Amino acid sequence: MNTSLPQNCDIFCNVIDNYGDIGVCWRLARQFTHEYGLSVRLWVDDLSSFVKLCPDAKDGAVRQFCRDVEVCAWMGDFTGVTPANLVIEAFGCRLPENYIAAMVGRAPIWINLEYLSAEAWVEGCHELPSPHPTLALMKYFFFPGFTPKTGGLILERDLLARRDKFPNHAAVFWQSIGRETPDENTLTISLFGYENAALSGLLAAWANGNQRVLCLVPEGRILPQVIEYFDKENTGCTNSLLETSHSERIDSHLQQGNLTVQIIPFVAQENYDPLLWACDINFVRGEDSCVRAQWAAKPFVWQIYPQDDGAHWAKLDAFLNLYHADTPDLATTTRAFWQAWNMGDETTIAQAWKNFIATREPLRLHAQRWAQHISHNNLALNLLDFCQKIGRIRAFKIVESSP
Ligand code: TRH
């Protein structure tokens, strides 16, 4: 029985919507390939989402290599596909039946990589086995998380060092979007979010505030509302940007009072981190961008992915409890602002923002401590350690049961 590291890995990704599912899978695939030398095959059922994160990729290609990862369109029959030593089923997507059948006898390590949550129950479920109902196969739950008893977070080996060197290269970033480096009196904000009823109240607070705000908005779901706000304010645009094409919008500047908004392209995944590093405050959403904002070590605002049953509120609360466990003084204003943003509460957002931004400096210092604190729990490393642990247990069982 082999107890060494797996040599190859299949990652299966069913894109539900947005970019979070494929975002996590693509990040992990690259890390396994580049840092641990695994041969990774990434099976994706929606290549158009993947192409947004990796613009070199070709939508429609059945099989292609991107950054040394083999990216395959997940479609049709899997007859003839030999399963890898490590099989990752991301977020409970169901593996193809004949792929599962081909796993029998090969004893791969089969992982269900779960969604990220700071809720306490995660620790109890992390690494739990789940036997297949009819076949001699075992699947294990692997939960990302923030505490040592969870699977940790995806963190590339050189990310924090690159982040720390970023101030030396910040001017290059700003030039790349056609700007001079903003002066220190300008508050820089990145805004990545879903549609939000509180947005116009927040933009108005920025426009009417006494500090200059430069807000960078990547093309995406919140953008039409941003444009609508400026249309309503009638800021001198003769034609609404809503009526323009995608390429015409990019680099557009919108101005109202002390607020400037610049629309920027949705960038390749590797280029999203510098945007977060460049800004003073980051608005993020979903799961993966939220983790990246934490590595950026800047104050951030999380718009959690809303679930129909309201389960996201408990998740948001659990994260805030953990994040501010040692800083109860900052917890109140952060919680109030995050709640107003997540509830889309137009009536409270302006005051909540004012209170939140008044704590900017302690929040920044806290964000730095937090990033350091969580950086010791590395998901890719934990996953590979877990594979070795399962390999040892299996080897022991074989020795024990032999006559
Ligand atoms: O896109 P999301 O809203 O994805 C969501 C969540 O992951 C949620 O948990 C899941 O259940 C749901 O999808 C189905 O948010 P998320 O997770 O932050 O993913 C966005 C990805 O896009 C992330 O990898 C960062 C990347 N990104 C870029 O690559 N370039 C960009 O310009 C921007 C703004 C983001």
Short mmCIF file of C-alpha atoms in Angstrom, two decimals, residues 17 36 45 59 79 83 134 150 164 169 184 188 208 257 280-281 292 295-296 337 348 354 368:
data_model
loop_
_atom_site.label_atom_id
_atom_site.label_comp_id
_atom_site.label_asym_id
_atom_site.label_seq_id
_atom_site.Cartn_x
_atom_site.Cartn_y
_atom_site.Cartn_z
CA ASP A 17 -23.51 30.08 -10.63
CA TYR A 36 3.51 20.01 -4.99
CA ASP A 45 -19.00 21.57 -16.65
CA ASP A 59 -14.39 27.94 -24.26
CA THR A 79 -15.66 5.18 -20.04
CA PRO A 83 -9.24 7.72 -11.98
CA THR A 134 -23.07 -0.26 -2.30
CA THR A 150 -10.58 22.42 10.24
CA ASP A 164 4.33 42.64 1.40
CA HIS A 169 5.09 48.10 -7.29
CA GLU A 184 -2.89 59.56 0.78
CA THR A 188 -9.41 53.77 -2.31
CA ASN A 208 -21.32 63.71 0.17
CA GLY A 257 -19.19 65.17 -5.28
CA ASP A 280 -7.73 50.70 1.52
CA ILE A 281 -11.10 48.95 1.86
CA ARG A 292 -8.41 36.77 -0.61
CA TRP A 295 -4.90 37.62 2.93
CA ALA A 296 -4.78 41.23 1.70
CA PHE A 337 -22.09 47.87 8.68
CA THR A 348 -29.01 52.70 7.95
CA LYS A 354 -19.57 56.55 8.96
CA GLN A 368 -2.86 42.36 9.63
#
